[in-house]
């Protein structure tokens, strides 16, 4: 606060004189501003300032200044870390990119994870712009400094930088990098070990195969049996990359013992991770090991004592089956997987059941028509009757898979009660979810079935007591009209919608207007007969409604209908009504009526002329 | 979680609707079926436990008091071994008899270690630790609710508590027993043991965390060789909690232990301890669930400052750095903690920090949230703080004046306005010359600020124009 008078003066002086002088003054002034928001703004415009300064002054003045003043709020630091990643051209191109390293190095040691991660991201980005020589002279020493920092933050940051410089340095430096990585893998703080474990796969990818076998495998084995489960579970992720890199014949000895151990880890978090990565693991280890090892492991995960693990495994059922070797896929599924799946259908935990329900339909394409009818259909039907709505919803949302194999009719007997029950569920979010599947169901069940069984439901939603449902129901109508056509709309929807215009509840009367808005939108020009002859009169009549909300929605609707009306109707019918509404006693009605009048003007020039006169 | 239906926002003429047809609002195509299931009391058991399906058989042993004294140590070991058997408490029907047998055996063991003499042979140590480890060390199960919110949700209680409680009880009596010799026990109660013990602090069951607190406290007290290790591991737990997961149920308990540990630190404080304060305790303030452990945290902070007043400046600067921006509830907590700090601050330290501190207080005082403003204004009821303000009124008054003056005119809450008047009055009495000066220049100061603001905007605008110009000029050189 003490220097308040000063910088202001200097800014002015700079502005009067040399144009290029004042940006740095502004920046410094703004960076010292008490208001974080202003500091943040100036950091976000750092590139503007650098551009104004030119490359040389950016290097010699701006960057040193930034490096010295990195003691700000994390929000500001985050913005700075991000900016510097895109600064290469602003300091003079790749030749000078190493100038950006000092401020980024400080940022990479900050406590706040998001700042540090962003700094590492920027460092990774600019590492690519370093020449091999600069990488060894400037970048690699920085990585080393971070890797041997006192506080854990710099060491965690270092973990993310090894893999970007490794491929482009000499073999002696490579050996050093490998040594540093090894050290960090056995760091005594779990934070650093976690960081190292999470980069293990990435680092393995850039290493020569011999070193993968000698170095990475021992690190992988050690991390996978770390005392902390948070470290062990990250090793599972690395397992995918490592297994992909190794030749098939080495997998059994180098990777499988660890993977088997992880699948039976005493911590459910580790087992969860195995279940979660199962498809990737399956692809990485190949069909033979899958058959011998992963199938029983998968069975165990599907039967795990923790629901979290079972749910994660259940999610993978379809993918796992799909990726089984084709020669005995069906046999494996039928004898090993399906019995577990059958048990999961009646699991005690609803998340498990709903995870299963979201993929189980996919099995029908794999198993074919006969197996589906004999083995899967009973499961689908059971899940359609499940007490948990999410399970039923998940089945319904995937009906298309079954439709392709056995046709939806097989299910319609059970489907209908399930849909009706969901449609009437006490939780509005459940009702909302089933509405969203209506267009899909309508498409697959056909117009006849729909008219007969589902149409009433769709109309009933329009008068639901929750607005979100009414809104979704309106939107649903639009999609149905798109599917079944305007004629269908005219016969089945429009009369019912217009009937609601006389409802004693103003909310229902408004729903009429909302429906008209969307029907007009999708019937469009070719069917403007419906609009002019049937809907417009109703809308106009509603302009006399005693509830202001209805009246201003009339104004809004008229604005939407306008474009499909002929100029005669606009002039003789719409205009007087809007003018009347524009002098309403309610200020909102007035506002929307005026909006509509000027909106009409914009939509067509002929109408502009007419309405303006 | 339920999103408020947007209808209420879109409809603003509810009143007119209500007068026309009050009853029809409830028209609804569906009957309400929301029969709420009575929430079951949730309980969980160890994640590791896989029921073997077979019933467990333990051969009943005679009571310790029923055998001659020389045979007791041997029998004690046997009973410890029996108690290593763990039962499945989620299955409420299985092994009822054996569960009851183990419970009574544990009870007997608790009594035995409390009153008996000469039972603690060297062979007993590994067996005690083994029995305790078998029972208490387990992978904690996933939390039942996806996002367990300790403030909102009921904690999930440990199903095996009938046994677990007795095991903890036994272990504490064992550690507190007069015959207990740390020099022998340290072979078994080692770093690995402590690490597993610390992991259990994440238990959702508050009863278990309470026992753990006592256990850890005893271990910290008796095993000098483990102290640094325990502190370091707590460090790691906190750092992970702050920067990685924001989830750990036992933070309050660990802080409580630390409170008494800090109390015992020798002076001058080691660098390690100072680092813990600045790099771990202060960042703990950033966590969303601060309210769950704030009291314990503030206690630790104040303990540090009472030990070493020179830490006041970094602590207050740290709090100011992490000052809550959107959460008023947390802001009130910060103000409370700051008052605790000010209660023990030395005047020489106060002078060092008063400017940034009162800039923040001035912002709090003008908070539109009346609880924040009120909490800050309460400082003026604190005699010690008042005396500090009085001594430094020439610095503090100019910082506070503009906010106070403005609020006295425009705060929506009359209670706040009243408080502000009192504060202004106090300032007037403290330093009437300065007060009059500030009142006189209030308007022109505001105008000057506005002018400066405008100048700043103009400069930025110029800068942008410059960028545009240069950008155009160097289009060919700088690729976008």
PDB file of N, CA, C and O in Angstrom, chain B residues 77-130:
ATOM      1  N   UNK B  77      -1.852 -67.464  27.861  1.00  0.00           N
ATOM      2  CA  UNK B  77      -1.409 -67.554  26.470  1.00  0.00           C
ATOM      3  C   UNK B  77      -2.432 -68.297  25.625  1.00  0.00           C
ATOM      4  O   UNK B  77      -2.756 -67.904  24.503  1.00  0.00           O
ATOM      5  N   UNK B  78      -2.937 -69.376  26.184  1.00  0.00           N
ATOM      6  CA  UNK B  78      -3.916 -70.180  25.429  1.00  0.00           C
ATOM      7  C   UNK B  78      -5.153 -69.359  25.113  1.00  0.00           C
ATOM      8  O   UNK B  78      -5.711 -69.423  24.020  1.00  0.00           O
ATOM      9  N   UNK B  79      -5.573 -68.584  26.104  1.00  0.00           N
ATOM     10  CA  UNK B  79      -6.772 -67.765  25.886  1.00  0.00           C
ATOM     11  C   UNK B  79      -6.519 -66.696  24.834  1.00  0.00           C
ATOM     12  O   UNK B  79      -7.385 -66.386  24.015  1.00  0.00           O
ATOM     13  N   UNK B  80      -5.309 -66.131  24.886  1.00  0.00           N
ATOM     14  CA  UNK B  80      -4.959 -65.140  23.862  1.00  0.00           C
ATOM     15  C   UNK B  80      -5.042 -65.773  22.476  1.00  0.00           C
ATOM     16  O   UNK B  80      -5.562 -65.180  21.532  1.00  0.00           O
ATOM     17  N   UNK B  81      -4.522 -66.988  22.383  1.00  0.00           N
ATOM     18  CA  UNK B  81      -4.541 -67.657  21.080  1.00  0.00           C
ATOM     19  C   UNK B  81      -5.972 -67.907  20.608  1.00  0.00           C
ATOM     20  O   UNK B  81      -6.299 -67.701  19.439  1.00  0.00           O
ATOM     21  N   UNK B  82      -6.814 -68.315  21.556  1.00  0.00           N
ATOM     22  CA  UNK B  82      -8.215 -68.544  21.167  1.00  0.00           C
ATOM     23  C   UNK B  82      -8.860 -67.262  20.645  1.00  0.00           C
ATOM     24  O   UNK B  82      -9.646 -67.273  19.710  1.00  0.00           O
ATOM     25  N   UNK B  83      -8.526 -66.166  21.294  1.00  0.00           N
ATOM     26  CA  UNK B  83      -9.166 -64.900  20.916  1.00  0.00           C
ATOM     27  C   UNK B  83      -8.676 -64.375  19.564  1.00  0.00           C
ATOM     28  O   UNK B  83      -9.183 -63.364  19.068  1.00  0.00           O
ATOM     29  N   UNK B  84      -7.705 -65.028  18.957  1.00  0.00           N
ATOM     30  CA  UNK B  84      -7.295 -64.636  17.603  1.00  0.00           C
ATOM     31  C   UNK B  84      -8.368 -64.983  16.581  1.00  0.00           C
ATOM     32  O   UNK B  84      -8.376 -64.460  15.468  1.00  0.00           O
ATOM     33  N   UNK B  85      -9.238 -65.885  16.926  1.00  0.00           N
ATOM     34  CA  UNK B  85     -10.312 -66.264  16.004  1.00  0.00           C
ATOM     35  C   UNK B  85     -11.274 -65.096  15.814  1.00  0.00           C
ATOM     36  O   UNK B  85     -11.739 -64.506  16.784  1.00  0.00           O
ATOM     37  N   UNK B  86     -11.545 -64.787  14.546  1.00  0.00           N
ATOM     38  CA  UNK B  86     -12.415 -63.653  14.257  1.00  0.00           C
ATOM     39  C   UNK B  86     -13.749 -64.162  13.719  1.00  0.00           C
ATOM     40  O   UNK B  86     -13.788 -65.069  12.894  1.00  0.00           O
ATOM     41  N   UNK B  87     -14.829 -63.581  14.206  1.00  0.00           N
ATOM     42  CA  UNK B  87     -16.169 -64.031  13.805  1.00  0.00           C
ATOM     43  C   UNK B  87     -16.811 -63.068  12.820  1.00  0.00           C
ATOM     44  O   UNK B  87     -16.488 -61.883  12.785  1.00  0.00           O
ATOM     45  N   UNK B  88     -17.751 -63.604  12.077  1.00  0.00           N
ATOM     46  CA  UNK B  88     -18.493 -62.782  11.116  1.00  0.00           C
ATOM     47  C   UNK B  88     -19.721 -62.213  11.815  1.00  0.00           C
ATOM     48  O   UNK B  88     -20.684 -62.923  12.083  1.00  0.00           O
ATOM     49  N   UNK B  89     -19.691 -60.908  12.064  1.00  0.00           N
ATOM     50  CA  UNK B  89     -20.812 -60.300  12.779  1.00  0.00           C
ATOM     51  C   UNK B  89     -21.921 -59.827  11.859  1.00  0.00           C
ATOM     52  O   UNK B  89     -22.986 -59.418  12.312  1.00  0.00           O
ATOM     53  N   UNK B  90     -21.664 -59.847  10.558  1.00  0.00           N
ATOM     54  CA  UNK B  90     -22.735 -59.467   9.644  1.00  0.00           C
ATOM     55  C   UNK B  90     -23.783 -60.577   9.624  1.00  0.00           C
ATOM     56  O   UNK B  90     -24.949 -60.332   9.383  1.00  0.00           O
ATOM     57  N   UNK B  91     -23.308 -61.783   9.857  1.00  0.00           N
ATOM     58  CA  UNK B  91     -24.232 -62.903   9.961  1.00  0.00           C
ATOM     59  C   UNK B  91     -24.626 -63.016  11.433  1.00  0.00           C
ATOM     60  O   UNK B  91     -23.883 -63.542  12.249  1.00  0.00           O
ATOM     61  N   UNK B  92     -25.806 -62.511  11.747  1.00  0.00           N
ATOM     62  CA  UNK B  92     -26.158 -62.398  13.160  1.00  0.00           C
ATOM     63  C   UNK B  92     -26.549 -63.741  13.774  1.00  0.00           C
ATOM     64  O   UNK B  92     -26.739 -63.836  14.974  1.00  0.00           O
ATOM     65  N   UNK B  93     -26.668 -64.747  12.929  1.00  0.00           N
ATOM     66  CA  UNK B  93     -27.148 -66.017  13.462  1.00  0.00           C
ATOM     67  C   UNK B  93     -26.037 -67.041  13.665  1.00  0.00           C
ATOM     68  O   UNK B  93     -26.206 -68.007  14.411  1.00  0.00           O
ATOM     69  N   UNK B  94     -24.905 -66.836  12.989  1.00  0.00           N
ATOM     70  CA  UNK B  94     -23.892 -67.883  13.030  1.00  0.00           C
ATOM     71  C   UNK B  94     -23.077 -67.845  14.317  1.00  0.00           C
ATOM     72  O   UNK B  94     -22.870 -66.782  14.908  1.00  0.00           O
ATOM     73  N   UNK B  95     -22.626 -68.986  14.738  1.00  0.00           N
ATOM     74  CA  UNK B  95     -21.665 -69.138  15.841  1.00  0.00           C
ATOM     75  C   UNK B  95     -22.052 -68.384  17.108  1.00  0.00           C
ATOM     76  O   UNK B  95     -21.188 -67.838  17.796  1.00  0.00           O
ATOM     77  N   UNK B  96     -23.320 -68.316  17.414  1.00  0.00           N
ATOM     78  CA  UNK B  96     -23.742 -67.497  18.560  1.00  0.00           C
ATOM     79  C   UNK B  96     -23.051 -67.906  19.857  1.00  0.00           C
ATOM     80  O   UNK B  96     -22.590 -67.071  20.636  1.00  0.00           O
ATOM     81  N   UNK B  97     -22.960 -69.215  20.017  1.00  0.00           N
ATOM     82  CA  UNK B  97     -22.393 -69.698  21.272  1.00  0.00           C
ATOM     83  C   UNK B  97     -20.912 -69.334  21.379  1.00  0.00           C
ATOM     84  O   UNK B  97     -20.432 -68.892  22.425  1.00  0.00           O
ATOM     85  N   UNK B  98     -20.225 -69.515  20.274  1.00  0.00           N
ATOM     86  CA  UNK B  98     -18.786 -69.243  20.288  1.00  0.00           C
ATOM     87  C   UNK B  98     -18.508 -67.746  20.395  1.00  0.00           C
ATOM     88  O   UNK B  98     -17.530 -67.328  21.012  1.00  0.00           O
ATOM     89  N   UNK B  99     -19.364 -66.946  19.785  1.00  0.00           N
ATOM     90  CA  UNK B  99     -19.197 -65.488  19.910  1.00  0.00           C
ATOM     91  C   UNK B  99     -19.322 -65.098  21.382  1.00  0.00           C
ATOM     92  O   UNK B  99     -18.554 -64.275  21.888  1.00  0.00           O
ATOM     93  N   UNK B 100     -20.285 -65.682  22.031  1.00  0.00           N
ATOM     94  CA  UNK B 100     -20.496 -65.380  23.440  1.00  0.00           C
ATOM     95  C   UNK B 100     -19.305 -65.862  24.275  1.00  0.00           C
ATOM     96  O   UNK B 100     -18.830 -65.164  25.169  1.00  0.00           O
ATOM     97  N   UNK B 101     -18.787 -67.030  23.901  1.00  0.00           N
ATOM     98  CA  UNK B 101     -17.632 -67.566  24.623  1.00  0.00           C
ATOM     99  C   UNK B 101     -16.427 -66.626  24.489  1.00  0.00           C
ATOM    100  O   UNK B 101     -15.751 -66.307  25.470  1.00  0.00           O
ATOM    101  N   UNK B 102     -16.215 -66.148  23.243  1.00  0.00           N
ATOM    102  CA  UNK B 102     -15.064 -65.258  23.051  1.00  0.00           C
ATOM    103  C   UNK B 102     -15.268 -63.957  23.829  1.00  0.00           C
ATOM    104  O   UNK B 102     -14.335 -63.413  24.417  1.00  0.00           O
ATOM    105  N   UNK B 103     -16.517 -63.475  23.844  1.00  0.00           N
ATOM    106  CA  UNK B 103     -16.783 -62.234  24.555  1.00  0.00           C
ATOM    107  C   UNK B 103     -16.446 -62.378  26.041  1.00  0.00           C
ATOM    108  O   UNK B 103     -15.769 -61.541  26.629  1.00  0.00           O
ATOM    109  N   UNK B 104     -16.891 -63.500  26.610  1.00  0.00           N
ATOM    110  CA  UNK B 104     -16.628 -63.659  28.045  1.00  0.00           C
ATOM    111  C   UNK B 104     -15.141 -63.875  28.296  1.00  0.00           C
ATOM    112  O   UNK B 104     -14.596 -63.385  29.292  1.00  0.00           O
ATOM    113  N   UNK B 105     -14.467 -64.563  27.365  1.00  0.00           N
ATOM    114  CA  UNK B 105     -13.024 -64.737  27.532  1.00  0.00           C
ATOM    115  C   UNK B 105     -12.307 -63.392  27.490  1.00  0.00           C
ATOM    116  O   UNK B 105     -11.425 -63.109  28.302  1.00  0.00           O
ATOM    117  N   UNK B 106     -12.730 -62.551  26.529  1.00  0.00           N
ATOM    118  CA  UNK B 106     -12.092 -61.231  26.427  1.00  0.00           C
ATOM    119  C   UNK B 106     -12.324 -60.432  27.705  1.00  0.00           C
ATOM    120  O   UNK B 106     -11.416 -59.777  28.231  1.00  0.00           O
ATOM    121  N   UNK B 107     -13.540 -60.511  28.206  1.00  0.00           N
ATOM    122  CA  UNK B 107     -13.850 -59.838  29.453  1.00  0.00           C
ATOM    123  C   UNK B 107     -12.937 -60.299  30.577  1.00  0.00           C
ATOM    124  O   UNK B 107     -12.424 -59.496  31.363  1.00  0.00           O
ATOM    125  N   UNK B 108     -12.761 -61.603  30.616  1.00  0.00           N
ATOM    126  CA  UNK B 108     -11.902 -62.173  31.652  1.00  0.00           C
ATOM    127  C   UNK B 108     -10.468 -61.655  31.490  1.00  0.00           C
ATOM    128  O   UNK B 108      -9.803 -61.296  32.464  1.00  0.00           O
ATOM    129  N   UNK B 109     -10.003 -61.588  30.223  1.00  0.00           N
ATOM    130  CA  UNK B 109      -8.641 -61.122  29.970  1.00  0.00           C
ATOM    131  C   UNK B 109      -8.483 -59.666  30.410  1.00  0.00           C
ATOM    132  O   UNK B 109      -7.451 -59.278  30.959  1.00  0.00           O
ATOM    133  N   UNK B 110      -9.528 -58.866  30.135  1.00  0.00           N
ATOM    134  CA  UNK B 110      -9.469 -57.456  30.536  1.00  0.00           C
ATOM    135  C   UNK B 110      -9.273 -57.360  32.053  1.00  0.00           C
ATOM    136  O   UNK B 110      -8.380 -56.650  32.538  1.00  0.00           O
ATOM    137  N   UNK B 111     -10.094 -58.111  32.762  1.00  0.00           N
ATOM    138  CA  UNK B 111      -9.970 -58.084  34.231  1.00  0.00           C
ATOM    139  C   UNK B 111      -8.615 -58.584  34.680  1.00  0.00           C
ATOM    140  O   UNK B 111      -7.984 -58.022  35.571  1.00  0.00           O
ATOM    141  N   UNK B 112      -8.176 -59.631  34.027  1.00  0.00           N
ATOM    142  CA  UNK B 112      -6.930 -60.280  34.428  1.00  0.00           C
ATOM    143  C   UNK B 112      -5.745 -59.328  34.316  1.00  0.00           C
ATOM    144  O   UNK B 112      -4.941 -59.212  35.236  1.00  0.00           O
ATOM    145  N   UNK B 113      -5.632 -58.621  33.175  1.00  0.00           N
ATOM    146  CA  UNK B 113      -4.472 -57.724  33.040  1.00  0.00           C
ATOM    147  C   UNK B 113      -4.591 -56.522  33.962  1.00  0.00           C
ATOM    148  O   UNK B 113      -3.595 -55.873  34.277  1.00  0.00           O
ATOM    149  N   UNK B 114      -5.815 -56.216  34.396  1.00  0.00           N
ATOM    150  CA  UNK B 114      -5.973 -55.063  35.271  1.00  0.00           C
ATOM    151  C   UNK B 114      -5.508 -55.375  36.693  1.00  0.00           C
ATOM    152  O   UNK B 114      -4.850 -54.553  37.325  1.00  0.00           O
ATOM    153  N   UNK B 115      -5.878 -56.548  37.177  1.00  0.00           N
ATOM    154  CA  UNK B 115      -5.618 -56.808  38.594  1.00  0.00           C
ATOM    155  C   UNK B 115      -4.436 -57.740  38.873  1.00  0.00           C
ATOM    156  O   UNK B 115      -3.829 -57.667  39.932  1.00  0.00           O
ATOM    157  N   UNK B 116      -4.109 -58.612  37.910  1.00  0.00           N
ATOM    158  CA  UNK B 116      -3.110 -59.635  38.241  1.00  0.00           C
ATOM    159  C   UNK B 116      -1.695 -59.088  38.250  1.00  0.00           C
ATOM    160  O   UNK B 116      -1.396 -58.072  37.618  1.00  0.00           O
ATOM    161  N   UNK B 117      -0.861 -59.799  38.964  1.00  0.00           N
ATOM    162  CA  UNK B 117       0.556 -59.458  39.012  1.00  0.00           C
ATOM    163  C   UNK B 117       1.344 -60.653  38.504  1.00  0.00           C
ATOM    164  O   UNK B 117       0.949 -61.798  38.708  1.00  0.00           O
ATOM    165  N   UNK B 118       2.453 -60.364  37.856  1.00  0.00           N
ATOM    166  CA  UNK B 118       3.343 -61.442  37.465  1.00  0.00           C
ATOM    167  C   UNK B 118       2.852 -62.266  36.285  1.00  0.00           C
ATOM    168  O   UNK B 118       3.360 -63.342  36.015  1.00  0.00           O
ATOM    169  N   UNK B 119       1.860 -61.779  35.575  1.00  0.00           N
ATOM    170  CA  UNK B 119       1.337 -62.559  34.448  1.00  0.00           C
ATOM    171  C   UNK B 119       2.120 -62.293  33.177  1.00  0.00           C
ATOM    172  O   UNK B 119       2.125 -63.066  32.245  1.00  0.00           O
ATOM    173  N   UNK B 120       2.771 -61.096  33.137  1.00  0.00           N
ATOM    174  CA  UNK B 120       3.367 -60.679  31.874  1.00  0.00           C
ATOM    175  C   UNK B 120       4.735 -61.301  31.674  1.00  0.00           C
ATOM    176  O   UNK B 120       5.759 -60.683  31.921  1.00  0.00           O
ATOM    177  N   UNK B 121       4.742 -62.531  31.239  1.00  0.00           N
ATOM    178  CA  UNK B 121       6.007 -63.157  30.902  1.00  0.00           C
ATOM    179  C   UNK B 121       6.456 -62.640  29.551  1.00  0.00           C
ATOM    180  O   UNK B 121       5.667 -62.056  28.816  1.00  0.00           O
ATOM    181  N   UNK B 122       7.704 -62.890  29.246  1.00  0.00           N
ATOM    182  CA  UNK B 122       8.195 -62.391  27.963  1.00  0.00           C
ATOM    183  C   UNK B 122       7.468 -63.021  26.779  1.00  0.00           C
ATOM    184  O   UNK B 122       7.262 -62.388  25.752  1.00  0.00           O
ATOM    185  N   UNK B 123       7.049 -64.279  26.987  1.00  0.00           N
ATOM    186  CA  UNK B 123       6.330 -64.939  25.887  1.00  0.00           C
ATOM    187  C   UNK B 123       4.959 -64.328  25.646  1.00  0.00           C
ATOM    188  O   UNK B 123       4.385 -64.490  24.592  1.00  0.00           O
ATOM    189  N   UNK B 124       4.431 -63.650  26.661  1.00  0.00           N
ATOM    190  CA  UNK B 124       3.086 -63.101  26.505  1.00  0.00           C
ATOM    191  C   UNK B 124       3.048 -61.948  25.511  1.00  0.00           C
ATOM    192  O   UNK B 124       2.058 -61.771  24.800  1.00  0.00           O
ATOM    193  N   UNK B 125       4.143 -61.160  25.434  1.00  0.00           N
ATOM    194  CA  UNK B 125       4.125 -59.977  24.571  1.00  0.00           C
ATOM    195  C   UNK B 125       3.751 -60.280  23.122  1.00  0.00           C
ATOM    196  O   UNK B 125       2.822 -59.679  22.575  1.00  0.00           O
ATOM    197  N   UNK B 126       4.493 -61.210  22.466  1.00  0.00           N
ATOM    198  CA  UNK B 126       4.123 -61.452  21.057  1.00  0.00           C
ATOM    199  C   UNK B 126       2.683 -61.957  20.924  1.00  0.00           C
ATOM    200  O   UNK B 126       2.000 -61.620  19.957  1.00  0.00           O
ATOM    201  N   UNK B 127       2.229 -62.722  21.931  1.00  0.00           N
ATOM    202  CA  UNK B 127       0.877 -63.272  21.829  1.00  0.00           C
ATOM    203  C   UNK B 127      -0.178 -62.179  21.981  1.00  0.00           C
ATOM    204  O   UNK B 127      -1.192 -62.185  21.294  1.00  0.00           O
ATOM    205  N   UNK B 128       0.084 -61.247  22.894  1.00  0.00           N
ATOM    206  CA  UNK B 128      -0.860 -60.127  23.053  1.00  0.00           C
ATOM    207  C   UNK B 128      -0.945 -59.339  21.752  1.00  0.00           C
ATOM    208  O   UNK B 128      -2.028 -59.068  21.224  1.00  0.00           O
ATOM    209  N   UNK B 129       0.235 -58.989  21.223  1.00  0.00           N
ATOM    210  CA  UNK B 129       0.250 -58.171  20.007  1.00  0.00           C
ATOM    211  C   UNK B 129      -0.404 -58.932  18.856  1.00  0.00           C
ATOM    212  O   UNK B 129      -1.153 -58.364  18.060  1.00  0.00           O
ATOM    213  N   UNK B 130      -0.162 -60.228  18.813  1.00  0.00           N
ATOM    214  CA  UNK B 130      -0.760 -61.034  17.745  1.00  0.00           C
ATOM    215  C   UNK B 130      -2.280 -61.032  17.868  1.00  0.00           C
ATOM    216  O   UNK B 130      -2.996 -60.827  16.886  1.00  0.00           O
TER     217      UNK B 130
END
